[in-house]
């Protein structure tokens, strides 16, 4: 098997192997765009156009202009000379025009409503996430405030320090009064000695 392969390699001219193989698409280059039979359009641009049309259809200006056009249409086809009339009674052409306008207006309005629903859904999702973050922040702050209250319960307050200082001052004043009464360096020890012990010592 190995000698046959070597013989095939020797018989092929230089560069024949590269030209004979089908070229694989390169990964570092984008694929060429495929041709489509249907026309391509930008969905976002078409959606914005549909919203503009839907907004215009839903205004009073559109209703006024449509009413004026219909009245002029009817008056022209009723009172104009017979040769200049283009849509005589029962105004079939006007009916077809209004039907065509309604057939295009309904999908455009539905498309605009769908886009509005998508925006509302995104806004609701953002509001929900914002509410979740607000609730989490509120819970965190509540825990921090509770921890601070617990910590402050163990800290000496100004009133407590004042009361302790007053007790110390009273105790010092009492000791000073005791020193003046006993006239000795250790009045407490004198008070603890039993009476008559000094006479025995002498």
XYZ file of N, CA and C in Angstrom:
606
model
N 0.823 -1.208 0.000
C 0.000 0.000 0.000
C 0.855 1.255 0.000
N 1.918 1.233 0.755
C 2.760 2.418 0.835
C 3.440 2.719 -0.492
N 3.986 1.707 -1.240
C 4.611 2.030 -2.531
C 3.624 2.603 -3.528
N 2.369 2.121 -3.530
C 1.369 2.661 -4.460
C 1.100 4.133 -4.201
N 0.998 4.482 -2.939
C 0.756 5.880 -2.604
C 1.909 6.762 -3.060
N 3.127 6.244 -2.886
C 4.277 7.016 -3.317
C 4.295 7.199 -4.829
N 3.863 6.137 -5.549
C 3.811 6.255 -7.001
C 2.772 7.276 -7.445
N 1.609 7.325 -6.773
C 0.598 8.294 -7.119
C 1.101 9.706 -6.857
N 1.808 9.855 -5.747
C 2.349 11.171 -5.441
C 3.362 11.612 -6.488
N 4.139 10.671 -6.972
C 5.150 11.027 -7.957
C 4.518 11.358 -9.317
N 3.413 10.696 -9.670
C 2.805 10.932 -10.967
C 2.077 12.277 -11.033
N 1.536 12.757 -9.882
C 0.809 14.019 -9.909
C 1.783 15.166 -10.091
N 1.448 16.119 -10.951
C 2.338 17.273 -11.109
C 2.264 18.178 -9.891
N 3.211 19.064 -9.843
C 3.276 19.986 -8.719
C 2.077 20.912 -8.738
N 1.430 21.029 -7.579
C 0.264 21.899 -7.476
C -1.030 21.244 -7.902
N -0.989 20.006 -8.349
C -2.211 19.342 -8.799
C -3.088 18.964 -7.625
N -2.473 18.586 -6.494
C -3.274 18.210 -5.328
C -4.049 19.409 -4.796
N -3.422 20.600 -4.819
C -4.092 21.789 -4.309
C -5.225 22.231 -5.214
N -5.022 22.089 -6.523
C -6.068 22.534 -7.445
C -7.190 21.516 -7.568
N -6.911 20.249 -7.316
C -7.932 19.224 -7.476
C -8.898 19.159 -6.305
N -8.493 19.571 -5.130
C -9.362 19.509 -3.951
C -10.382 20.638 -3.975
N -11.595 20.381 -3.477
C -12.567 21.479 -3.362
C -12.159 22.411 -2.227
N -12.227 23.673 -2.495
C -11.800 24.670 -1.511
C -12.847 24.807 -0.416
N -12.429 24.616 0.814
C -13.326 24.770 1.963
C -13.473 26.251 2.283
N -14.618 26.643 2.806
C -14.780 28.065 3.159
C -13.848 28.443 4.295
N -13.260 29.595 4.164
C -12.327 30.063 5.180
C -13.101 30.576 6.392
N -12.563 30.285 7.553
C -13.226 30.683 8.797
C -12.937 32.127 9.179
N -11.879 32.704 8.596
C -11.537 34.082 8.944
C -12.223 35.105 8.050
N -13.092 34.658 7.157
C -13.805 35.568 6.271
C -15.296 35.304 6.357
N -16.127 36.350 6.295
C -17.581 36.131 6.351
C -18.083 35.462 5.074
N -19.168 34.756 5.221
C -19.762 34.097 4.062
C -20.407 35.137 3.144
N -20.367 34.888 1.866
C -21.048 35.831 0.955
C -22.557 35.765 1.169
N -23.248 36.895 1.068
C -24.707 36.880 1.298
C -25.423 36.055 0.239
N -26.407 35.309 0.690
C -27.193 34.494 -0.227
C -28.268 35.352 -0.893
N -28.523 35.052 -2.115
C -29.563 35.763 -2.837
C -30.925 35.190 -2.475
N -31.843 36.068 -2.182
C -33.195 35.657 -1.824
C -34.183 36.196 -2.848
N -35.221 35.403 -3.037
C -36.252 35.829 -3.970
C -37.123 36.936 -3.390
N -37.379 36.860 -2.078
C -38.212 37.866 -1.437
C -37.392 39.123 -1.142
N -38.006 40.269 -1.196
C -37.256 41.505 -0.877
C -36.932 41.573 0.609
N -35.798 42.168 0.927
C -35.358 42.324 2.308
C -35.652 43.738 2.785
N -35.956 43.844 4.067
C -36.217 45.154 4.669
C -35.776 45.118 6.121
N -35.630 46.280 6.652
C -35.232 46.422 8.049
C -36.482 46.346 8.927
N -36.610 45.321 9.776
C -37.823 45.211 10.599
C -38.023 46.408 11.522
N -36.919 46.952 12.041
C -37.053 48.080 12.958
C -37.562 49.320 12.222
N -37.016 49.572 11.039
C -37.477 50.725 10.269
C -38.938 50.553 9.846
N -39.297 49.346 9.441
C -40.689 49.102 9.059
C -41.615 49.253 10.261
N -41.152 48.817 11.436
C -41.960 48.982 12.648
C -42.154 50.448 13.006
N -41.085 51.247 12.875
C -41.227 52.679 13.152
C -42.197 53.344 12.180
N -42.132 52.920 10.893
C -43.066 53.465 9.910
C -44.505 53.085 10.253
N -44.700 51.844 10.663
C -46.059 51.411 11.035
C -46.576 52.184 12.245
N -45.695 52.489 13.204
C -46.134 53.264 14.361
C -46.512 54.690 13.960
N -45.757 55.273 13.046
C -46.111 56.619 12.590
C -47.469 56.621 11.882
N -47.671 55.609 11.022
C -48.958 55.536 10.314
C -50.090 55.316 11.296
N -49.872 54.418 12.292
C -50.926 54.153 13.273
C -51.233 55.385 14.105
N -50.185 56.138 14.450
C -50.425 57.374 15.205
C -51.213 58.387 14.367
N -50.872 58.473 13.071
C -51.584 59.432 12.217
C -53.026 59.007 11.997
N -53.261 57.692 11.853
C -54.631 57.218 11.656
C -55.479 57.469 12.895
N -54.873 57.422 14.047
C -55.628 57.610 15.280
C -55.819 59.047 15.697
N -55.495 59.987 14.839
C -55.658 61.395 15.182
C -56.928 61.963 14.560
N -57.378 63.085 15.087
C -58.544 63.752 14.516
C -58.261 64.369 13.158
N -56.998 64.719 12.899
C -56.646 65.295 11.600
C -56.939 64.314 10.473
N -56.583 63.028 10.693
C -56.852 62.023 9.663
C -58.349 61.867 9.427
N -59.131 61.853 10.505
C -60.584 61.719 10.340
C -61.173 62.911 9.578
N -60.690 64.118 9.878
C -61.206 65.302 9.183
C -60.855 65.249 7.707
N -59.591 64.943 7.386
C -59.195 64.881 5.980
C -59.927 63.775 5.228
N -60.092 62.611 5.858
C -60.811 61.535 5.189
C -62.271 61.916 4.950
N -62.875 62.588 5.919
C -64.264 63.032 5.733
C -64.368 64.051 4.606
N -63.429 64.983 4.550
C -63.438 65.997 3.480
C -63.270 65.339 2.117
N -62.356 64.375 2.018
C -62.131 63.696 0.739
C -63.377 62.928 0.307
N -64.019 62.245 1.230
C -65.216 61.476 0.878
C -66.346 62.407 0.435
N -66.528 63.538 1.140
C -67.592 64.482 0.764
C -67.325 65.064 -0.620
N -66.075 65.460 -0.884
C -65.735 65.990 -2.205
C -65.903 64.928 -3.283
N -65.530 63.704 -2.951
C -65.684 62.595 -3.900
C -67.159 62.425 -4.278
N -68.012 62.397 -3.275
C -69.438 62.171 -3.530
C -70.051 63.354 -4.283
N -69.720 64.575 -3.838
C -70.263 65.745 -4.506
C -69.809 65.835 -5.958
N -68.557 65.548 -6.220
C -68.071 65.610 -7.600
C -68.774 64.587 -8.483
N -68.920 63.367 -7.973
C -69.529 62.322 -8.791
C -71.048 62.431 -8.860
N -71.640 63.341 -8.098
C -73.087 63.555 -8.180
C -73.410 64.793 -9.004
N -72.661 65.885 -8.778
C -73.015 67.166 -9.401
C -72.178 67.505 -10.622
N -71.071 66.841 -10.849
C -70.236 67.163 -11.999
C -70.899 66.672 -13.281
N -70.474 67.202 -14.435
C -71.016 66.685 -15.699
C -70.729 65.202 -15.845
N -71.597 64.555 -16.602
C -71.509 63.098 -16.706
C -70.180 62.660 -17.309
N -69.601 63.450 -18.203
C -68.333 63.058 -18.823
C -67.162 63.127 -17.844
N -67.261 64.010 -16.813
C -66.167 64.169 -15.846
C -66.307 63.285 -14.618
N -67.404 62.603 -14.512
C -67.567 61.710 -13.356
C -66.720 60.450 -13.563
N -66.000 60.047 -12.515
C -65.162 58.845 -12.585
C -65.675 57.721 -11.682
N -66.659 58.032 -10.809
C -67.199 56.984 -9.928
C -68.651 57.337 -9.631
N -69.544 56.860 -10.468
C -70.957 57.177 -10.286
C -71.561 56.316 -9.186
N -72.759 56.721 -8.816
C -73.501 55.978 -7.795
C -73.668 54.536 -8.244
N -73.367 53.557 -7.386
C -73.233 53.541 -5.907
C -71.800 53.670 -5.408
N -70.928 54.366 -6.119
C -69.574 54.694 -5.666
C -68.761 53.427 -5.343
N -68.651 52.581 -6.353
C -67.932 51.313 -6.160
C -66.441 51.574 -5.968
N -65.888 52.512 -6.732
C -64.462 52.817 -6.614
C -64.129 53.378 -5.221
N -65.010 54.218 -4.693
C -64.802 54.744 -3.338
C -64.851 53.629 -2.305
N -65.778 52.693 -2.492
C -65.859 51.559 -1.568
C -64.591 50.718 -1.615
N -64.078 50.491 -2.831
C -62.838 49.721 -2.963
C -61.650 50.469 -2.336
N -61.590 51.788 -2.502
C -60.486 52.565 -1.914
C -60.528 52.524 -0.394
N -61.733 52.659 0.156
C -61.853 52.587 1.613
C -61.537 51.190 2.135
N -61.924 50.172 1.407
C -61.599 48.796 1.817
C -60.095 48.557 1.770
N -59.442 49.071 0.712
C -57.987 48.924 0.619
C -57.290 49.666 1.755
N -57.787 50.876 2.041
C -57.201 51.632 3.153
C -57.377 50.904 4.479
N -58.553 50.315 4.708
C -58.795 49.584 5.955
C -57.972 48.304 6.023
N -57.804 47.634 4.871
C -57.031 46.386 4.868
C -55.559 46.632 5.182
N -55.025 47.806 4.835
C -53.648 48.130 5.192
C -53.553 48.755 6.584
N -54.571 49.477 6.979
C -54.512 50.148 8.279
C -54.571 49.154 9.424
N -55.382 48.105 9.289
C -55.534 47.139 10.394
C -54.218 46.428 10.715
N -53.487 45.849 9.711
C -52.202 45.220 10.070
C -51.167 46.202 10.610
N -51.168 47.436 10.080
C -50.214 48.416 10.596
C -50.504 48.751 12.058
N -51.786 48.868 12.392
C -52.149 49.156 13.781
C -51.792 47.978 14.677
N -52.026 46.750 14.195
C -51.663 45.566 14.988
C -50.156 45.481 15.183
N -49.390 45.791 14.134
C -47.935 45.769 14.271
C -47.460 46.814 15.275
N -48.047 47.997 15.221
C -47.685 49.033 16.197
C -48.052 48.604 17.618
N -49.208 47.953 17.768
C -49.597 47.467 19.098
C -48.656 46.384 19.591
N -48.209 45.505 18.691
C -47.260 44.469 19.098
C -45.939 45.078 19.553
N -45.474 46.085 18.837
C -44.240 46.754 19.262
C -44.418 47.445 20.609
N -45.584 48.048 20.804
C -45.852 48.677 22.094
C -45.929 47.645 23.209
N -46.521 46.484 22.910
C -46.573 45.410 23.909
C -45.177 44.921 24.257
N -44.313 44.813 23.250
C -42.937 44.391 23.525
C -42.221 45.416 24.406
N -42.426 46.703 24.105
C -41.806 47.738 24.949
C -42.355 47.697 26.368
N -43.668 47.493 26.478
C -44.262 47.411 27.820
C -43.731 46.205 28.582
N -43.533 45.102 27.870
C -42.999 43.917 28.533
C -41.582 44.160 29.018
N -40.776 44.819 28.191
C -39.401 45.126 28.607
C -39.406 46.087 29.793
N -40.289 47.093 29.747
C -40.367 48.042 30.864
C -40.820 47.365 32.148
N -41.788 46.444 32.021
C -42.237 45.717 33.210
C -41.131 44.845 33.779
N -40.350 44.231 32.901
C -39.240 43.406 33.376
C -38.187 44.264 34.077
N -37.905 45.431 33.507
C -36.951 46.327 34.159
C -37.488 46.833 35.491
N -38.779 47.137 35.543
C -39.377 47.584 36.809
C -39.330 46.470 37.850
N -39.574 45.241 37.405
C -39.531 44.115 38.351
C -38.122 43.938 38.910
N -37.119 44.019 38.031
C -35.747 43.890 38.516
C -35.377 45.051 39.438
N -35.844 46.247 39.098
C -35.571 47.397 39.963
C -36.240 47.234 41.317
N -37.460 46.702 41.329
C -38.147 46.462 42.603
C -37.418 45.405 43.426
N -36.928 44.356 42.752
C -36.176 43.340 43.480
C -34.905 43.923 44.091
N -34.213 44.767 43.317
C -33.014 45.399 43.874
C -33.359 46.333 45.033
N -34.467 47.059 44.899
C -34.874 47.949 45.986
C -35.228 47.164 47.241
N -35.930 46.033 47.072
C -36.283 45.204 48.229
C -35.026 44.642 48.879
N -34.081 44.186 48.048
C -32.835 43.654 48.610
C -32.058 44.745 49.352
N -31.999 45.947 48.773
C -31.311 47.043 49.462
C -32.011 47.414 50.766
N -33.353 47.392 50.758
C -34.098 47.716 51.973
C -33.850 46.676 53.057
N -33.848 45.408 52.676
C -33.570 44.355 53.661
C -32.154 44.487 54.215
N -31.214 44.800 53.339
C -29.830 44.982 53.807
C -29.731 46.146 54.786
N -30.356 47.258 54.452
C -30.327 48.413 55.347
C -31.028 48.116 56.667
N -32.122 47.340 56.613
C -32.823 46.977 57.845
C -31.932 46.140 58.749
N -31.214 45.171 58.135
C -30.291 44.358 58.948
C -29.161 45.207 59.521
N -28.657 46.148 58.726
C -27.583 46.996 59.231
C -28.067 47.880 60.384
N -29.270 48.427 60.245
C -29.819 49.268 61.322
C -30.034 48.452 62.589
N -30.539 47.201 62.432
C -30.727 46.336 63.602
C -29.387 46.034 64.266
N -28.342 45.775 63.448
C -27.017 45.518 64.023
C -26.483 46.747 64.745
N -26.723 47.920 64.179
C -26.287 49.147 64.850
C -27.023 49.358 66.168
N -28.310 49.056 66.178
C -29.057 49.192 67.436
C -28.535 48.230 68.491
N -28.246 47.015 68.073
C -27.700 46.049 69.035
C -26.342 46.520 69.544
N -25.515 47.047 68.614
C -24.210 47.547 69.045
C -24.315 48.764 69.941
N -25.253 49.642 69.655
C -25.428 50.828 70.497
C -25.978 50.481 71.872
N -26.676 49.353 71.975
C -27.174 48.953 73.287
C -26.056 48.619 74.255
N -24.885 48.198 73.707
C -23.749 47.851 74.552
C -22.785 49.011 74.741
N -23.010 50.138 74.110
C -22.124 51.302 74.221
C -22.636 52.212 75.342
N -21.684 52.778 76.081
C -22.044 53.671 77.182
C -22.609 54.968 76.624
N -23.776 55.318 77.120
C -24.408 56.558 76.681
C -23.994 57.704 77.593
N -24.349 58.897 77.195
C -23.976 60.076 77.972
C -24.670 60.094 79.326
N -25.929 59.705 79.391
C -26.642 59.689 80.665
C -26.059 58.652 81.616
N -25.690 57.487 81.045
C -25.125 56.449 81.911
C -23.784 56.906 82.486
N -22.939 57.531 81.636
C -21.645 58.020 82.127
C -21.855 59.110 83.176
N -22.829 59.971 82.965
C -23.107 61.036 83.925
C -23.550 60.453 85.266
N -24.421 59.453 85.221
C -24.868 58.839 86.487
C -23.716 58.145 87.201
N -22.829 57.476 86.429
C -21.687 56.825 87.064
C -20.745 57.848 87.688
N -20.522 58.944 86.978
C -19.658 59.981 87.550
C -20.258 60.581 88.809
N -21.567 60.768 88.818
C -22.209 61.274 90.027
C -22.045 60.300 91.190
N -22.157 59.002 90.922
C -21.946 58.015 91.987
C -20.517 58.056 92.505
N -19.558 58.202 91.588
C -18.157 58.267 92.017
C -17.908 59.527 92.850
N -18.509 60.641 92.418
C -18.343 61.884 93.186
C -18.939 61.737 94.582
N -20.115 61.113 94.679
C -20.720 60.903 95.990
C -19.844 60.000 96.857
N -19.285 58.984 96.244
C -18.419 58.084 97.018
C -17.165 58.804 97.501
N -16.576 59.631 96.640
C -15.392 60.402 97.057
C -15.737 61.395 98.153
N -16.893 62.051 98.025
C -17.298 62.982 99.084
C -17.507 62.245 100.402
N -18.078 61.056 100.330
C -18.265 60.278 101.560
C -16.946 59.886 102.186
N -15.979 59.515 101.392
C -14.665 59.157 101.932
C -13.980 60.377 102.560
N -14.128 61.520 101.886
C -13.529 62.715 102.479
C -14.176 63.051 103.823
N -15.480 62.930 103.935
C -16.144 63.171 105.218
C -15.679 62.170 106.272
N -15.444 60.938 105.870
C -14.953 59.933 106.816
C -13.556 60.249 107.301
N -12.701 60.758 106.458
C -11.348 61.145 106.846
C -11.392 62.265 107.882
N -12.278 63.226 107.675
C -12.357 64.346 108.608
C -12.860 63.890 109.970
N -13.721 62.893 110.032
C -14.267 62.441 111.302
C -13.234 61.662 112.098
N -12.440 60.797 111.487
C -11.537 59.890 112.206
C -10.142 60.465 112.361
N -9.730 61.467 111.626
C -8.418 62.113 111.701
C -7.309 61.099 111.616
N -7.413 60.142 110.797
C -6.344 59.161 110.637
C -6.169 58.806 109.192
N -5.027 58.191 108.945
C -4.777 57.838 107.550
C -5.631 56.690 107.072
N -6.052 55.804 107.988
C -6.830 54.646 107.599
C -8.073 54.563 108.459
N -9.075 55.345 108.140
C -10.279 55.331 108.977
C -11.040 54.025 108.888
N -10.944 53.396 107.830
C -11.680 52.136 107.702
C -11.084 51.084 108.602
N -9.722 51.044 108.718
C -9.070 50.058 109.586
C -9.352 50.377 111.051
N -9.425 51.674 111.395
C -9.762 52.038 112.765
C -11.174 51.590 113.108
N -12.062 51.714 112.162
C -13.434 51.309 112.449
C -13.525 49.806 112.637
N -12.664 49.030 111.932
C -12.744 47.575 112.034
C -12.089 47.052 113.331
N -11.192 47.833 113.963
C -10.535 47.348 115.187
C -11.530 47.279 116.347
N -11.495 46.239 117.119
C -12.412 46.142 118.261
C -12.004 47.120 119.352
N -12.961 47.638 120.101
C -12.610 48.584 121.177
C -11.839 47.891 122.303
N -10.868 48.623 122.840
C -10.096 48.121 123.943
C -8.838 47.408 123.534
N -8.603 47.227 122.223
C -7.410 46.495 121.770
C -6.162 47.341 122.000
N -6.309 48.658 121.867
C -5.143 49.519 122.097
C -4.706 49.455 123.549
N -5.665 49.388 124.466
C -5.312 49.305 125.888
C -4.584 48.023 126.189
N -4.997 46.914 125.549
C -4.294 45.632 125.764
C -2.881 45.670 125.250
N -2.727 46.348 124.071
C -1.378 46.434 123.483
C -0.453 47.215 124.424
N -0.988 48.234 125.060
C -0.140 49.021 125.936
C 0.217 48.158 127.158
